[in-house]
Tab-separated table of N, CA, C and O in Angstrom:
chain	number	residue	atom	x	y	z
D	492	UNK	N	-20.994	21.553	-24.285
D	492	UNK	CA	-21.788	21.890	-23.115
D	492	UNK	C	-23.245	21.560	-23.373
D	492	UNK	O	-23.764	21.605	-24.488
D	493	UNK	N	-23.882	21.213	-22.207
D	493	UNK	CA	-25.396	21.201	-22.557
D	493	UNK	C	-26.229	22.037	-22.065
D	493	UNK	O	-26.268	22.153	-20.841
D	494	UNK	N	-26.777	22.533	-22.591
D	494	UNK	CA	-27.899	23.582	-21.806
D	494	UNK	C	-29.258	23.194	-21.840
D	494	UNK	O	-29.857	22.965	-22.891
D	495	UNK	N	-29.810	23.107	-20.589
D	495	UNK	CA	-31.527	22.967	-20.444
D	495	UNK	C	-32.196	24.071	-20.103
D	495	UNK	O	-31.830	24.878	-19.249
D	496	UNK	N	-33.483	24.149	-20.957
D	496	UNK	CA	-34.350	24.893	-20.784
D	496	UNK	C	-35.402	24.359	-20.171
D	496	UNK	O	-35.807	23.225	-20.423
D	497	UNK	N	-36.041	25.310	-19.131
D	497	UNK	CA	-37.179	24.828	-18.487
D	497	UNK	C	-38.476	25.997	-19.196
D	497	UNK	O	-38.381	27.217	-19.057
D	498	UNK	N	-39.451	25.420	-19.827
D	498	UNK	CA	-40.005	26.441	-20.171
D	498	UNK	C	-41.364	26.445	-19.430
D	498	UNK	O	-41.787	25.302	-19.601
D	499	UNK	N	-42.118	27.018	-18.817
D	499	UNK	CA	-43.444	27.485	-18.333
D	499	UNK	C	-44.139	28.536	-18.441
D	499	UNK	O	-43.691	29.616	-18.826
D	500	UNK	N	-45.834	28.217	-17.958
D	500	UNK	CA	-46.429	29.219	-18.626
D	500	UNK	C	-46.511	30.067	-17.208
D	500	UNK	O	-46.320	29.704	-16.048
D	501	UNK	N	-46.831	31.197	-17.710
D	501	UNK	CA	-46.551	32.432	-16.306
D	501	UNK	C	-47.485	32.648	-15.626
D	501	UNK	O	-48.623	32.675	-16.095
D	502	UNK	N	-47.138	32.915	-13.965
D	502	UNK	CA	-48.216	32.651	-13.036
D	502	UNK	C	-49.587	33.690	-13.720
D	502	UNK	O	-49.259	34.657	-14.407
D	503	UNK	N	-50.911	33.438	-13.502
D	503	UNK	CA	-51.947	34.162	-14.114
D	503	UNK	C	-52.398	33.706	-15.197
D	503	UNK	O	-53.573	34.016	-15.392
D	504	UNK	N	-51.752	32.867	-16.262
D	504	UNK	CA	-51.877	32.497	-17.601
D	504	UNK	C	-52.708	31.180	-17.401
D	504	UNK	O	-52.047	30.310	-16.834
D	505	UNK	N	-53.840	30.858	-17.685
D	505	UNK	CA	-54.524	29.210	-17.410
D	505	UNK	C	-53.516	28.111	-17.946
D	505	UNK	O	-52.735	28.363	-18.863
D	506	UNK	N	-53.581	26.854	-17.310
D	506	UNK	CA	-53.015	25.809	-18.158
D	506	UNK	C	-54.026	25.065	-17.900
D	506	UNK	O	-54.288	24.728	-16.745
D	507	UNK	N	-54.980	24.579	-19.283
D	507	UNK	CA	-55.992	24.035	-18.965
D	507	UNK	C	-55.236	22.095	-18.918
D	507	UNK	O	-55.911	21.129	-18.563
D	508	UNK	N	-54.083	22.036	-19.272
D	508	UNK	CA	-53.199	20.640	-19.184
D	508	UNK	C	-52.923	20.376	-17.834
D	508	UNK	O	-53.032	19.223	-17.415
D	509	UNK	N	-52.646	21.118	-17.240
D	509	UNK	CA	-52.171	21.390	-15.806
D	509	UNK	C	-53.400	21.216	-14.986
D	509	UNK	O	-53.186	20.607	-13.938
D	510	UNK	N	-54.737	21.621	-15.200
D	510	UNK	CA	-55.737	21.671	-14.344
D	510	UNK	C	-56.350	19.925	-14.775
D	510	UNK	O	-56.858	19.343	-13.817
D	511	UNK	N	-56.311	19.124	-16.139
D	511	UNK	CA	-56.512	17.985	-16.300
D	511	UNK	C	-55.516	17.429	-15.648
D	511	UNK	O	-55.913	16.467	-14.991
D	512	UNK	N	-54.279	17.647	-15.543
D	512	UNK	CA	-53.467	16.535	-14.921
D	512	UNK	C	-54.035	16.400	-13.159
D	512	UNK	O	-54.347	15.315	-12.667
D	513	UNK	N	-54.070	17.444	-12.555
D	513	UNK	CA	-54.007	18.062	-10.902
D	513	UNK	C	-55.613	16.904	-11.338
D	513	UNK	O	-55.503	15.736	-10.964
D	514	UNK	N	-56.870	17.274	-12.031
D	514	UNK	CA	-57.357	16.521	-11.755
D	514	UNK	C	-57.766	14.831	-11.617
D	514	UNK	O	-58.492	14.169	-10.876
D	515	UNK	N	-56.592	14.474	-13.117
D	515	UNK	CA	-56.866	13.117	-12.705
D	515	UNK	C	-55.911	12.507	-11.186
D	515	UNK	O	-56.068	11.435	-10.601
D	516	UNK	N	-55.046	13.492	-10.906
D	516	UNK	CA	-54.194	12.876	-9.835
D	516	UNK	C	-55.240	12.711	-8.753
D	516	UNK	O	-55.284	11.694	-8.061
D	517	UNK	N	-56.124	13.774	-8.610
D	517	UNK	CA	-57.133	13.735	-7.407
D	517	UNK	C	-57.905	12.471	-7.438
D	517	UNK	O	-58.211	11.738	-6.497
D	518	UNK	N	-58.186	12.346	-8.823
D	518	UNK	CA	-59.133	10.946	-9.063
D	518	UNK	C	-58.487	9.679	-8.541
D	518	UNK	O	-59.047	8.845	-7.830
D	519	UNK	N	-57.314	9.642	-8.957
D	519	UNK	CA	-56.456	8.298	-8.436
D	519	UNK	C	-55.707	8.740	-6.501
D	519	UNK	O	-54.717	8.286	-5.927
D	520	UNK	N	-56.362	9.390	-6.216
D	520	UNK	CA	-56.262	9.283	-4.863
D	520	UNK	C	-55.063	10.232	-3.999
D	520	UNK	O	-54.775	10.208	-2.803
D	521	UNK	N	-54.389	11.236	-5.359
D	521	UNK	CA	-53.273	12.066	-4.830
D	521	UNK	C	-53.906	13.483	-4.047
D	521	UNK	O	-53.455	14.532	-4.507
D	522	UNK	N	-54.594	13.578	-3.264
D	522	UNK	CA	-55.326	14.469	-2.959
D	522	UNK	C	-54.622	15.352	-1.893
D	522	UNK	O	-55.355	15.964	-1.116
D	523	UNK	N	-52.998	15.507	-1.751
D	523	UNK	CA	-52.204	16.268	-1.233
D	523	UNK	C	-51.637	17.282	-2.121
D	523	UNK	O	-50.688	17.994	-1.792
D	524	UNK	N	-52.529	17.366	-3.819
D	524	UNK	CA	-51.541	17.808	-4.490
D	524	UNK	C	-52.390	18.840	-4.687
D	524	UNK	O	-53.533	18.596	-5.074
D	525	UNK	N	-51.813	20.655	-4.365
D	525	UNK	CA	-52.094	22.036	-4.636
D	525	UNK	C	-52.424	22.430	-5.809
D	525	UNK	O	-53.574	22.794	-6.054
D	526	UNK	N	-51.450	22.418	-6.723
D	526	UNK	CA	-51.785	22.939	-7.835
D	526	UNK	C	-50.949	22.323	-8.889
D	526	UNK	O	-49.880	22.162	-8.299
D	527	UNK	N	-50.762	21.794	-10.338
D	527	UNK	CA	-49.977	21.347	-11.457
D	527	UNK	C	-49.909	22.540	-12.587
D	527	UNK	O	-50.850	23.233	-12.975
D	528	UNK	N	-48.421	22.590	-13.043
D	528	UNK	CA	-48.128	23.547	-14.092
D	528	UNK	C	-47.533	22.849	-14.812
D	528	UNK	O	-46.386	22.528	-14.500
D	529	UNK	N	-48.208	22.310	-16.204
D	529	UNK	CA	-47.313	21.690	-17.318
D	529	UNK	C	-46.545	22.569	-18.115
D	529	UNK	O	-46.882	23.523	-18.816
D	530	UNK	N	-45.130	21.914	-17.799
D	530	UNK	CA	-44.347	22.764	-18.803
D	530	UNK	C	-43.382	21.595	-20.125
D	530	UNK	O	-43.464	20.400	-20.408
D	531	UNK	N	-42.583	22.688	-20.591
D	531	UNK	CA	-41.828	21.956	-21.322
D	531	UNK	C	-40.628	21.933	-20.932
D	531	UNK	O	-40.433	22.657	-19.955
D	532	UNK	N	-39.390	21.165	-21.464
D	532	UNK	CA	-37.816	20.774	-21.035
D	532	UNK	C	-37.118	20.523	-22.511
D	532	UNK	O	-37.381	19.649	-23.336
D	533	UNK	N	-35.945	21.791	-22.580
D	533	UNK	CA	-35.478	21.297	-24.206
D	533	UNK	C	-33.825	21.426	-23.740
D	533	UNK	O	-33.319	22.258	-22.987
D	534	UNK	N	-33.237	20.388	-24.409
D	534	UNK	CA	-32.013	19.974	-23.820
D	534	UNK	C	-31.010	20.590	-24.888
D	534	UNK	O	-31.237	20.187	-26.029
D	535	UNK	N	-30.182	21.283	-24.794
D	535	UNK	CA	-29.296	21.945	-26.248
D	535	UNK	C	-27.783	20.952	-26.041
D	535	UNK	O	-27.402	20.939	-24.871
D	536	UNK	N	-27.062	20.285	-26.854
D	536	UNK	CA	-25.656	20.402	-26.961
D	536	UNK	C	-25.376	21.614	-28.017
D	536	UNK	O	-25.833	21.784	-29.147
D	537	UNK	N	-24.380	22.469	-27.178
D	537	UNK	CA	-24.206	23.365	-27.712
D	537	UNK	C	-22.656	23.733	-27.485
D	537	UNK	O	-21.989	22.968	-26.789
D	538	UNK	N	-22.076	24.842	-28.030
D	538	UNK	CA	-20.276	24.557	-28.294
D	538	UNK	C	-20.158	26.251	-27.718
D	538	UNK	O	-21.086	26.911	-28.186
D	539	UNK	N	-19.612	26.730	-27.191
D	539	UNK	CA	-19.368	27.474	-26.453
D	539	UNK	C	-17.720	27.785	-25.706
D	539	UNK	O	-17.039	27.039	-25.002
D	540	UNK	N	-17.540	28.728	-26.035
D	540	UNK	CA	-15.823	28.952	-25.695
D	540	UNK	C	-15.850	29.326	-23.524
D	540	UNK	O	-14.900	29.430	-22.749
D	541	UNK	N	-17.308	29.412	-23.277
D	541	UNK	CA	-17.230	29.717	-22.215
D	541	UNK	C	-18.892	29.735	-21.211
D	541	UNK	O	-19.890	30.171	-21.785
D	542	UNK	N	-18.980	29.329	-20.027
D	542	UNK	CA	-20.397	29.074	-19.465
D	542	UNK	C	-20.633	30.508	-19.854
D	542	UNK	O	-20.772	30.407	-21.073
D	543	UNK	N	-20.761	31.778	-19.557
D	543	UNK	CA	-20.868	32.964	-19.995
D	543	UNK	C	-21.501	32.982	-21.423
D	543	UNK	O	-22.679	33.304	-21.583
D	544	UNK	N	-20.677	32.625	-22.461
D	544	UNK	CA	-21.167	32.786	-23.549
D	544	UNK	C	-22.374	31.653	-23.779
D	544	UNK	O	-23.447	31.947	-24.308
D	545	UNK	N	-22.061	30.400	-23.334
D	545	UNK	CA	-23.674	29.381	-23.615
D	545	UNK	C	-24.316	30.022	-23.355
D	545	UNK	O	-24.893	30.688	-24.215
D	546	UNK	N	-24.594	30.191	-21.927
D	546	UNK	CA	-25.308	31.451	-21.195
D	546	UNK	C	-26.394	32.024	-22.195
D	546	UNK	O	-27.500	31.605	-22.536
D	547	UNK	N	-25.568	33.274	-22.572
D	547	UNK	CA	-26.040	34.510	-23.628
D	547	UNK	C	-26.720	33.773	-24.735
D	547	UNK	O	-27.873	34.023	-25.085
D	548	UNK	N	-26.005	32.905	-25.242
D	548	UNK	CA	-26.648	32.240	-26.852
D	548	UNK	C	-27.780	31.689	-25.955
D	548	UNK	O	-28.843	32.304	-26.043
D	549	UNK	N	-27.744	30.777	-25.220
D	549	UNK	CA	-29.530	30.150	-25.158
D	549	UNK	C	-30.511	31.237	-24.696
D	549	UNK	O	-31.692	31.188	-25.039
D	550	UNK	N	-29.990	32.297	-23.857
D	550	UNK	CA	-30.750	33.461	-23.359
D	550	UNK	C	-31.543	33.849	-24.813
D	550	UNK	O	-32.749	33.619	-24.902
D	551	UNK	N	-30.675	34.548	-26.126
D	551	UNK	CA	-31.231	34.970	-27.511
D	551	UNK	C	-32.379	33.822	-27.881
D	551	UNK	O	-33.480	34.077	-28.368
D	552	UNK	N	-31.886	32.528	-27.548
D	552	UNK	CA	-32.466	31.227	-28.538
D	552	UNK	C	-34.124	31.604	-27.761
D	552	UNK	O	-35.140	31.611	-28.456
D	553	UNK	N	-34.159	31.897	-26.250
D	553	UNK	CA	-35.498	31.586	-25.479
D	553	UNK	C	-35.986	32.815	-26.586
D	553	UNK	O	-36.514	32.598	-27.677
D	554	UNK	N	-35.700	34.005	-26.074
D	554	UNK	CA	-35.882	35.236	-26.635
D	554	UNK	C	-36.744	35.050	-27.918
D	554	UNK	O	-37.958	35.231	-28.003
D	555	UNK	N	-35.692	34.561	-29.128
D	555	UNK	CA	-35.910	34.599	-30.170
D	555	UNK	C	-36.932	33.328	-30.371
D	555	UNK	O	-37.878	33.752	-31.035
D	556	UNK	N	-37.087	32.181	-30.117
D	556	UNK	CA	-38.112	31.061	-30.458
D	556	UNK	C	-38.166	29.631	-29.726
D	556	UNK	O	-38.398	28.555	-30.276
D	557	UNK	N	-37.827	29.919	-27.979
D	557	UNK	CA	-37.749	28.566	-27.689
D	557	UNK	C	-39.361	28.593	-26.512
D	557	UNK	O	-40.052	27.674	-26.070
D	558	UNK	N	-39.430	29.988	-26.367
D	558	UNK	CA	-40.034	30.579	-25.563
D	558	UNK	C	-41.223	31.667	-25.852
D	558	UNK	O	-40.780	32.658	-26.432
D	559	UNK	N	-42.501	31.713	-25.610
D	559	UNK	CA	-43.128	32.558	-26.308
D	559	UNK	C	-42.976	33.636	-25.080
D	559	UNK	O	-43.654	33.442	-24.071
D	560	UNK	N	-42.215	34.618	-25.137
D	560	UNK	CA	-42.367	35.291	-23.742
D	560	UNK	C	-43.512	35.925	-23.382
D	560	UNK	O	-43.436	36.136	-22.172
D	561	UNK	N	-44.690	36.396	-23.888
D	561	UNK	CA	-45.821	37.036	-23.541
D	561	UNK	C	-46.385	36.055	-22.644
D	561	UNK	O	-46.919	36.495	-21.627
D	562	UNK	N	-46.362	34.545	-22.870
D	562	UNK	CA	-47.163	34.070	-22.051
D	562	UNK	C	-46.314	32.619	-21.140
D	562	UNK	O	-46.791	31.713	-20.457
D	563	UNK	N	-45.160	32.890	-21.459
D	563	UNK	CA	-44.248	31.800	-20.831
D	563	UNK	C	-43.226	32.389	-20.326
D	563	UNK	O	-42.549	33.130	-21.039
D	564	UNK	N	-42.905	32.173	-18.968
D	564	UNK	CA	-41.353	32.514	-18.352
D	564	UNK	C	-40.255	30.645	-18.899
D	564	UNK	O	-40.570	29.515	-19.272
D	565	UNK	N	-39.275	31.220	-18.674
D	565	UNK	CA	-38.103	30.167	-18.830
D	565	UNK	C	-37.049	29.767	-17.621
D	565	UNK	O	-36.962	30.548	-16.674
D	566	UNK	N	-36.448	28.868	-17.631
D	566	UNK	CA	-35.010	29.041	-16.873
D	566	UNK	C	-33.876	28.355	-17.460
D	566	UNK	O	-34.013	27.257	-18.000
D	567	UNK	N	-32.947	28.853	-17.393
D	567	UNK	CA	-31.730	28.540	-18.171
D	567	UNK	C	-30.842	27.456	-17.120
D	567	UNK	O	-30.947	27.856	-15.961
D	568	UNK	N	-30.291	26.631	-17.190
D	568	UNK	CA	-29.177	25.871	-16.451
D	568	UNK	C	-27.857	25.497	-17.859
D	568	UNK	O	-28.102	24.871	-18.890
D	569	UNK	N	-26.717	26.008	-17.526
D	569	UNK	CA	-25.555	25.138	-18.306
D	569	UNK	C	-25.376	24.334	-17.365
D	569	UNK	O	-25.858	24.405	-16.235
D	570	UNK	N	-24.267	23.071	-18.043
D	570	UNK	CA	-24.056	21.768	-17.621
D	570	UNK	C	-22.516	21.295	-18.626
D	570	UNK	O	-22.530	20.943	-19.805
D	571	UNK	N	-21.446	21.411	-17.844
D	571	UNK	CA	-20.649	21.257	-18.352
D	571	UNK	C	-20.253	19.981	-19.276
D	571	UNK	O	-19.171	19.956	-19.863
């Protein structure tokens, strides 16, 4: 199975990457664009007897070190 993580930083938290990107887009003429949040994307093959259990194991993995939770939310997707 594969599991992706979407990792971002949480609304309130600055992304000073996010405020350089939003601005060079403005520079090159994207000036419909609100706001940019750079995040990260980590792709797992992982072995799992069941979506349930991938589930749970990448849930621990964010928990434990994929994710700093004080200042980053996550989202989990399996992928059969």
């Amino acid at each position: 199975m594969k599991a992706i993580v979407n990792v971002y930083l949480k609304q309130g938290v600055l992304d000073p990457q996010g405020k350089a990107v939003h601005h060079a887009l403005d520079s090159l003429g994207f000036s419909g664009v609100n706001d940019v949040r750079v995040g990260k994307q980590i792709v797992l093959d992982i072995e799992a007897d069941s979506m349930h259990e991938a589930q749970q194991e990448v849930e621990k993995m964010c928990e434990t070190l994929l994710a700093n939770t004080v200042i980053e939310d996550y989202a989990i997707e399996i992928v059969q």
